[in-house]
Short mmCIF file of C-alpha atoms in Angstrom, two decimals:
data_model
loop_
_atom_site.label_atom_id
_atom_site.label_comp_id
_atom_site.label_asym_id
_atom_site.label_seq_id
_atom_site.Cartn_x
_atom_site.Cartn_y
_atom_site.Cartn_z
CA UNK N 1 -0.16 0.43 -0.20
CA UNK N 2 1.48 3.34 -1.16
CA UNK N 3 1.24 6.32 1.36
CA UNK N 4 -1.63 7.95 -1.30
CA UNK N 5 -3.50 5.41 -0.50
CA UNK N 6 -2.29 5.09 3.48
CA UNK N 7 -3.75 8.78 3.17
CA UNK N 8 -6.56 8.54 2.27
CA UNK N 9 -7.96 5.43 4.52
CA UNK N 10 -6.00 7.89 6.68
CA UNK N 11 -9.06 11.06 5.38
CA UNK N 12 -11.99 8.70 5.38
CA UNK N 13 -11.24 7.10 9.13
CA UNK N 14 -10.83 11.75 10.09
CA UNK N 15 -13.06 12.42 8.39
CA UNK N 16 -15.90 9.53 10.42
CA UNK N 17 -13.92 10.80 13.65
CA UNK N 18 -15.05 14.59 13.00
CA UNK N 19 -18.39 13.54 12.37
CA UNK N 20 -18.65 11.49 15.48
CA UNK N 21 -16.65 14.10 17.58
CA UNK N 22 -19.30 16.46 15.67
CA UNK N 23 -22.66 15.11 17.43
CA UNK N 24 -21.12 14.29 20.88
CA UNK N 25 -20.72 17.93 21.07
CA UNK N 26 -23.49 19.22 20.28
CA UNK N 27 -25.32 16.66 22.03
CA UNK N 28 -22.90 18.00 24.96
CA UNK N 29 -24.45 20.85 24.57
CA UNK N 30 -27.81 19.90 24.06
CA UNK N 31 -26.91 18.51 27.72
CA UNK N 32 -24.94 20.43 29.42
CA UNK N 33 -25.41 23.75 27.40
CA UNK N 34 -21.80 24.02 27.85
CA UNK N 35 -21.39 26.75 24.72
CA UNK N 36 -18.14 25.80 24.18
CA UNK N 37 -19.29 22.38 23.65
CA UNK N 38 -21.61 23.93 20.50
CA UNK N 39 -18.23 25.73 18.93
CA UNK N 40 -16.78 22.92 19.55
CA UNK N 41 -19.39 20.86 17.33
CA UNK N 42 -19.90 23.43 14.73
CA UNK N 43 -15.89 23.58 14.75
CA UNK N 44 -15.46 19.63 13.93
CA UNK N 45 -18.44 19.85 11.64
CA UNK N 46 -16.52 22.59 9.15
CA UNK N 47 -13.54 20.56 9.46
CA UNK N 48 -15.16 16.96 8.54
CA UNK N 49 -16.80 19.54 5.79
CA UNK N 50 -12.81 20.91 4.72
CA UNK N 51 -11.41 17.51 5.02
CA UNK N 52 -14.55 16.45 2.70
CA UNK N 53 -13.33 18.82 -0.10
CA UNK N 54 -9.59 18.56 0.50
CA UNK N 55 -9.98 14.36 -0.59
CA UNK N 56 -11.56 14.88 -3.27
CA UNK N 57 -9.18 17.07 -4.41
CA UNK N 58 -5.84 15.19 -3.32
CA UNK N 59 -8.04 12.29 -6.08
CA UNK N 60 -7.68 14.06 -8.94
CA UNK N 61 -4.71 16.14 -7.87
CA UNK N 62 -2.61 12.43 -8.14
CA UNK N 63 -4.55 10.63 -10.16
CA UNK N 64 -1.12 8.98 -12.44
CA UNK N 65 0.48 8.35 -9.16
CA UNK N 66 -0.45 4.02 -7.72
CA UNK N 67 -1.79 3.37 -4.72
CA UNK N 68 -0.02 -0.23 -4.63
CA UNK H 1 36.13 0.35 -5.17
CA UNK H 2 32.80 0.22 -7.37
CA UNK H 3 29.01 1.40 -5.75
CA UNK H 4 27.52 -2.64 -5.23
CA UNK H 5 23.39 -1.91 -5.83
CA UNK H 6 21.26 -3.53 -4.03
CA UNK H 7 18.36 -4.54 -5.43
CA UNK H 8 15.32 -3.51 -5.41
CA UNK H 9 15.76 -1.13 -3.43
CA UNK H 10 13.76 1.13 -5.35
CA UNK H 11 11.67 -0.88 -7.81
CA UNK H 12 9.22 -3.58 -6.39
CA UNK H 13 10.12 -6.82 -5.40
CA UNK H 14 7.97 -8.96 -7.35
CA UNK H 15 6.84 -11.01 -5.07
CA UNK H 16 5.77 -8.58 -2.09
CA UNK H 17 5.38 -5.20 -4.58
CA UNK H 18 6.40 -3.31 -3.04
CA UNK H 19 11.07 -1.80 -2.97
CA UNK H 20 12.58 -3.38 0.76
CA UNK H 21 11.82 0.10 2.13
CA UNK H 22 8.20 0.54 1.90
CA UNK H 23 8.01 -3.27 2.98
CA UNK H 24 9.58 -2.99 6.65
CA UNK H 25 8.29 -0.53 7.70
CA UNK H 26 5.57 -2.20 6.72
CA UNK H 27 6.64 -4.78 9.07
CA UNK H 28 6.88 -2.52 11.49
CA UNK H 29 4.78 -1.08 11.84
CA UNK H 30 2.80 -4.21 12.21
CA UNK H 31 4.54 -4.69 15.05
CA UNK H 32 3.72 -1.26 15.99
CA UNK H 33 -0.05 -2.49 15.64
CA UNK H 34 -0.24 -4.91 17.68
CA UNK H 35 2.05 -2.59 20.48
CA UNK H 36 -1.41 0.25 20.27
CA UNK H 37 -3.35 -3.02 20.23
CA UNK H 38 -3.40 -4.39 23.52
CA UNK H 39 -2.27 -1.45 25.55
CA UNK H 40 -5.83 -0.30 23.87
CA UNK H 41 -7.04 -3.65 25.22
CA UNK H 42 -5.70 -3.26 28.12
CA UNK H 43 -7.76 -0.10 28.50
CA UNK H 44 -11.23 -1.68 27.41
CA UNK H 45 -10.55 -4.49 30.43
CA UNK H 46 -9.79 -1.92 33.56
CA UNK H 47 -11.75 0.31 31.79
CA UNK H 48 -14.53 -2.94 32.41
CA UNK H 49 -13.65 -4.17 36.37
CA UNK H 50 -13.39 -1.03 36.99
CA UNK H 51 -15.81 -0.93 40.98
CA UNK H 52 -18.11 2.17 40.65
CA UNK H 53 -17.36 5.59 41.29
CA UNK H 54 -14.32 5.19 40.30
CA UNK H 55 -13.53 5.72 36.83
CA UNK H 56 -12.31 8.30 35.09
CA UNK H 57 -11.27 8.78 38.95
CA UNK H 58 -12.43 8.34 42.52
CA UNK H 59 -16.07 9.53 43.66
CA UNK H 60 -17.01 10.67 39.94
CA UNK H 61 -20.44 9.24 39.10
CA UNK H 62 -19.90 9.74 35.50
CA UNK H 63 -17.36 7.25 33.91
CA UNK H 64 -16.22 8.97 30.76
CA UNK H 65 -12.80 11.04 30.39
CA UNK H 66 -14.75 15.03 28.69
CA UNK H 67 -15.23 15.55 33.31
CA UNK H 68 -11.25 15.68 33.90
CA UNK H 69 -9.48 15.68 30.86
CA UNK H 70 -9.37 18.89 28.95
CA UNK H 71 -11.86 18.07 25.62
CA UNK H 72 -11.27 22.08 23.58
CA UNK H 73 -7.12 21.08 24.18
CA UNK H 74 -7.46 17.35 22.84
CA UNK H 75 -9.37 18.05 19.92
CA UNK H 76 -7.17 21.42 18.34
CA UNK H 77 -4.33 18.83 18.95
CA UNK H 78 -6.45 16.33 16.85
CA UNK H 79 -6.26 19.14 13.93
CA UNK H 80 -2.53 19.61 14.55
CA UNK H 81 -1.76 16.20 14.12
CA UNK H 82 -4.77 15.53 10.71
CA UNK H 83 -2.67 19.06 8.80
CA UNK H 84 0.01 17.61 9.75
CA UNK H 85 -0.66 14.05 7.98
CA UNK H 86 -1.26 16.58 4.79
CA UNK H 87 1.96 18.99 5.33
CA UNK H 88 3.68 15.10 4.98
CA UNK H 89 1.90 13.89 1.97
CA UNK H 90 2.40 17.96 -0.22
CA UNK H 91 5.79 16.82 0.65
CA UNK H 92 5.93 13.61 -1.47
CA UNK H 93 3.52 14.70 -3.77
CA UNK H 94 5.86 17.88 -4.43
CA UNK H 95 9.00 15.71 -4.33
CA UNK H 96 6.92 13.28 -7.42
CA UNK H 97 6.74 15.76 -9.16
CA UNK H 98 10.56 17.23 -9.29
CA UNK H 99 9.65 20.17 -7.30
CA UNK H 100 12.10 18.87 -4.32
CA UNK H 101 12.18 22.95 -2.25
CA UNK H 102 8.02 22.73 -2.45
CA UNK H 103 9.63 19.25 -0.67
CA UNK H 104 11.15 20.26 1.83
CA UNK H 105 9.08 23.22 2.99
CA UNK H 106 6.15 20.99 3.36
CA UNK H 107 8.54 18.86 4.97
CA UNK H 108 9.70 21.28 7.92
CA UNK H 109 6.41 22.22 8.26
CA UNK H 110 5.33 18.94 10.12
CA UNK H 111 8.05 19.38 11.42
CA UNK H 112 6.78 22.20 12.71
CA UNK H 113 3.22 21.49 13.10
CA UNK H 114 5.08 18.50 15.56
CA UNK H 115 6.09 20.98 18.10
CA UNK H 116 2.56 22.67 17.92
CA UNK H 117 1.54 19.52 19.31
CA UNK H 118 3.98 18.59 21.54
CA UNK H 119 3.93 21.68 23.43
CA UNK H 120 0.34 22.30 23.69
CA UNK H 121 0.76 18.11 25.00
CA UNK H 122 3.35 20.04 27.66
CA UNK H 123 0.17 22.14 28.94
CA UNK H 124 -3.13 20.16 28.62
CA UNK H 125 0.19 17.51 31.30
CA UNK H 126 1.10 19.79 33.02
CA UNK H 127 -3.20 21.30 34.16
CA UNK H 128 -2.99 17.36 35.41
CA UNK H 129 -0.20 17.90 37.12
CA UNK H 130 -0.61 20.73 39.12
CA UNK H 131 -4.12 19.40 39.76
CA UNK H 132 -5.14 17.26 43.24
CA UNK H 133 -7.64 15.00 44.85
CA UNK H 134 -8.29 14.57 48.30
CA UNK H 135 -9.86 11.13 49.34
CA UNK H 136 -11.03 11.33 52.86
CA UNK H 137 -11.65 8.94 55.65
CA UNK H 138 -15.44 9.72 55.70
CA UNK H 139 -17.82 12.14 54.04
CA UNK H 140 -16.98 15.43 55.74
CA UNK H 141 -20.58 17.16 54.43
CA UNK H 142 -18.45 20.95 53.44
CA UNK H 143 -18.54 22.62 49.95
CA UNK H 144 -16.62 20.98 47.31
CA UNK H 145 -16.98 17.72 48.56
CA UNK H 146 -18.17 14.92 46.12
CA UNK H 147 -19.89 11.57 48.29
CA UNK H 148 -20.32 8.43 45.94
CA UNK H 149 -21.65 5.06 47.15
CA UNK H 150 -19.17 3.03 45.33
CA UNK H 151 -20.37 -0.64 44.10
CA UNK H 152 -17.43 -3.87 44.34
CA UNK H 153 -17.98 -7.18 45.01
CA UNK H 154 -17.34 -6.56 48.71
CA UNK H 155 -20.39 -4.70 49.08
CA UNK H 156 -20.67 -0.96 49.43
CA UNK H 157 -19.08 1.80 50.59
CA UNK H 158 -19.22 5.82 50.83
CA UNK H 159 -16.21 7.53 48.61
CA UNK H 160 -15.98 11.03 50.01
CA UNK H 161 -13.03 13.20 46.89
CA UNK H 162 -12.02 16.95 47.12
CA UNK H 163 -10.63 17.95 43.75
CA UNK H 164 -9.32 20.89 43.84
CA UNK H 165 -5.59 23.39 43.74
CA UNK H 166 -3.72 22.48 46.86
CA UNK H 167 -1.17 24.70 48.16
CA UNK H 168 0.84 23.02 50.90
CA UNK H 169 0.56 19.58 48.96
CA UNK H 170 3.97 18.96 49.95
CA UNK H 171 4.23 19.30 53.78
CA UNK H 172 0.67 19.38 54.49
CA UNK H 173 1.01 15.93 56.77
CA UNK H 174 4.12 17.57 58.85
CA UNK H 175 1.47 20.88 58.39
CA UNK H 176 -1.58 19.23 60.29
CA UNK H 177 -3.56 20.28 57.71
CA UNK H 178 -4.39 20.15 53.50
CA UNK H 179 -5.40 23.37 52.60
CA UNK H 180 -7.33 23.39 49.00
CA UNK H 181 -8.59 25.34 46.41
CA UNK H 182 -12.11 23.01 45.25
CA UNK H 183 -13.26 22.93 41.92
CA UNK H 184 -16.43 24.66 41.19
CA UNK H 185 -19.90 22.81 42.04
CA UNK H 186 -23.20 22.53 40.95
CA UNK H 187 -23.40 24.56 43.90
CA UNK H 188 -20.65 27.06 43.63
CA UNK H 189 -19.57 28.62 39.73
CA UNK H 190 -16.13 29.51 40.93
CA UNK H 191 -13.57 27.58 43.29
CA UNK H 192 -12.92 28.23 47.03
CA UNK H 193 -10.72 28.07 50.13
CA UNK H 194 -11.38 24.53 51.88
CA UNK H 195 -8.63 23.75 55.07
CA UNK H 196 -9.22 19.53 55.89
CA UNK H 197 -7.35 18.00 58.77
CA UNK H 198 -4.97 15.42 57.85
CA UNK H 199 -6.11 12.71 60.33
CA UNK H 200 -9.15 13.31 58.71
CA UNK H 201 -7.60 12.01 54.88
CA UNK H 202 -6.86 8.63 53.41
CA UNK H 203 -5.10 9.26 49.82
CA UNK H 204 -3.94 13.02 49.17
CA UNK H 205 -2.22 12.97 45.44
CA UNK H 206 -1.76 14.65 41.74
CA UNK H 207 -3.89 14.06 38.58
CA UNK H 208 -0.79 11.99 38.30
CA UNK H 209 -0.56 8.75 37.34
CA UNK H 210 -1.22 7.12 40.16
CA UNK H 211 -4.08 9.21 40.69
CA UNK H 212 -7.03 6.39 38.75
CA UNK H 213 -6.48 3.80 37.23
CA UNK H 214 -7.82 5.95 34.06
CA UNK H 215 -4.95 8.29 34.38
CA UNK H 216 -2.45 5.31 34.48
CA UNK H 217 -3.77 4.14 31.53
CA UNK H 218 -4.09 7.83 30.71
CA UNK H 219 -0.21 9.11 30.50
CA UNK H 220 0.77 5.30 29.20
CA UNK H 221 -0.89 5.18 25.63
CA UNK H 222 -0.57 9.16 25.21
CA UNK H 223 3.01 9.42 26.95
CA UNK H 224 3.50 6.49 24.56
CA UNK H 225 2.45 7.98 21.66
CA UNK H 226 3.88 11.42 22.44
CA UNK H 227 7.04 9.46 21.72
CA UNK H 228 6.24 8.28 18.77
CA UNK H 229 5.97 11.87 17.86
CA UNK H 230 9.17 12.52 18.81
CA UNK H 231 10.18 9.21 17.16
CA UNK H 232 9.00 10.75 13.68
CA UNK H 233 10.37 14.70 14.47
CA UNK H 234 13.82 13.91 14.52
CA UNK H 235 13.06 11.91 11.16
CA UNK H 236 11.62 14.62 9.49
CA UNK H 237 14.63 16.50 10.56
CA UNK H 238 17.02 14.54 10.00
CA UNK H 239 15.54 14.74 5.84
CA UNK H 240 15.59 18.83 6.18
CA UNK H 241 19.05 18.95 6.78
CA UNK H 242 20.41 15.94 5.39
CA UNK H 243 17.87 16.68 1.74
CA UNK H 244 19.65 18.50 -0.18
CA UNK H 245 22.71 16.34 -1.08
CA UNK H 246 20.02 13.04 -1.41
CA UNK H 247 18.54 14.60 -3.51
CA UNK H 248 21.02 14.86 -5.94
CA UNK H 249 23.04 11.96 -5.22
CA UNK H 250 19.21 10.01 -5.89
CA UNK H 251 16.33 11.82 -6.06
CA UNK H 252 13.94 8.40 -6.10
CA UNK H 253 15.23 6.68 -3.08
CA UNK H 254 15.15 10.66 -1.51
CA UNK H 255 11.27 10.60 -2.30
CA UNK H 256 10.88 6.51 -1.02
CA UNK H 257 11.92 7.76 2.60
CA UNK H 258 9.41 9.90 2.11
CA UNK H 259 7.00 7.49 1.14
CA UNK H 260 8.10 5.67 4.16
CA UNK H 261 8.96 8.25 6.66
CA UNK H 262 4.96 9.41 5.50
CA UNK H 263 3.29 6.09 5.89
CA UNK H 264 5.49 5.79 10.26
CA UNK H 265 4.08 9.82 10.10
CA UNK H 266 0.07 8.47 9.18
CA UNK H 267 0.45 5.33 11.39
CA UNK H 268 1.01 7.95 15.02
CA UNK H 269 -1.78 10.41 13.69
CA UNK H 270 -3.95 7.12 12.60
CA UNK H 271 -3.36 6.19 16.81
CA UNK H 272 -4.52 9.87 17.84
CA UNK H 273 -7.05 9.60 15.85
CA UNK H 274 -8.60 6.51 17.95
CA UNK H 275 -7.30 7.86 21.16
CA UNK H 276 -8.83 10.98 21.60
CA UNK H 277 -12.45 9.28 21.42
CA UNK H 278 -11.55 6.61 23.41
CA UNK H 279 -9.43 8.67 25.80
CA UNK H 280 -11.37 11.89 25.90
CA UNK H 281 -15.60 11.11 24.51
CA UNK H 282 -16.16 7.14 25.65
#
């Protein structure tokens, strides 16, 4: 597996983690009313969106590089 | 004396489908998976077997790490490491496109981001080591005290604790009392000073590795991860400093070395991506 393939895998895991953390933080805000959790949750969803955009850009940029 | 060419140093081996260096780093990463896997398993077993009211610390009714850890700092650190993986792969991509200057720049940014991660981790650790927990022999009914009932195999017992910043922590036994600024509670939104007599204290400790089973596993896992970050920084810095001459002699070899470094770095970052929710959120 090349660095390209591992990076794509890493991005997928990171994307899932940021989405999961976003849900956790928003639930924490709704349950405990912590303002900081609202900011963290919103920030996490923004990061997830950025990772998705970057992932697409990365795949296009390195389309000629092997996955092996 | 002429140079001896090492077979499959740069071209893929027919059996493994990859050059020797990449095969070696994957074998190494497989051993790392076993190391961290064993520690993760240990964490799960310790947590499942922990008596009620003792996880993550004595006197905690809620059993998640975010009660005593700084989630905001950890999240910032997560973003720092994700960004460092991006710059690492961009360095490799730039070298692949024959742009050494850009490749080295991204490599240096990766090194700097790893440094930022360690600085943030230092402040997180410092926050723990300056915090204290006092376990009382019996509930005193003072403000800032938390009392919970713990169920164990031997029956029920009451645990009374006070968390906060202790002023005379090193000398409380000689002084005959411990002065502590307790953590804010639901009834008090600010800390307040408590003077607890020494003979009423069962145990007083920093929030260090010996404070609780959770903190022991927290420091073990994050400490081992931190050592891996430092190891990666050493390798990255080496390739930043010696890259120019390597690039002149054998650019293909240099690109392969950066790829192997990138694989290691991604693994280290991936470990953190798992550590963050396991320790801080769940």
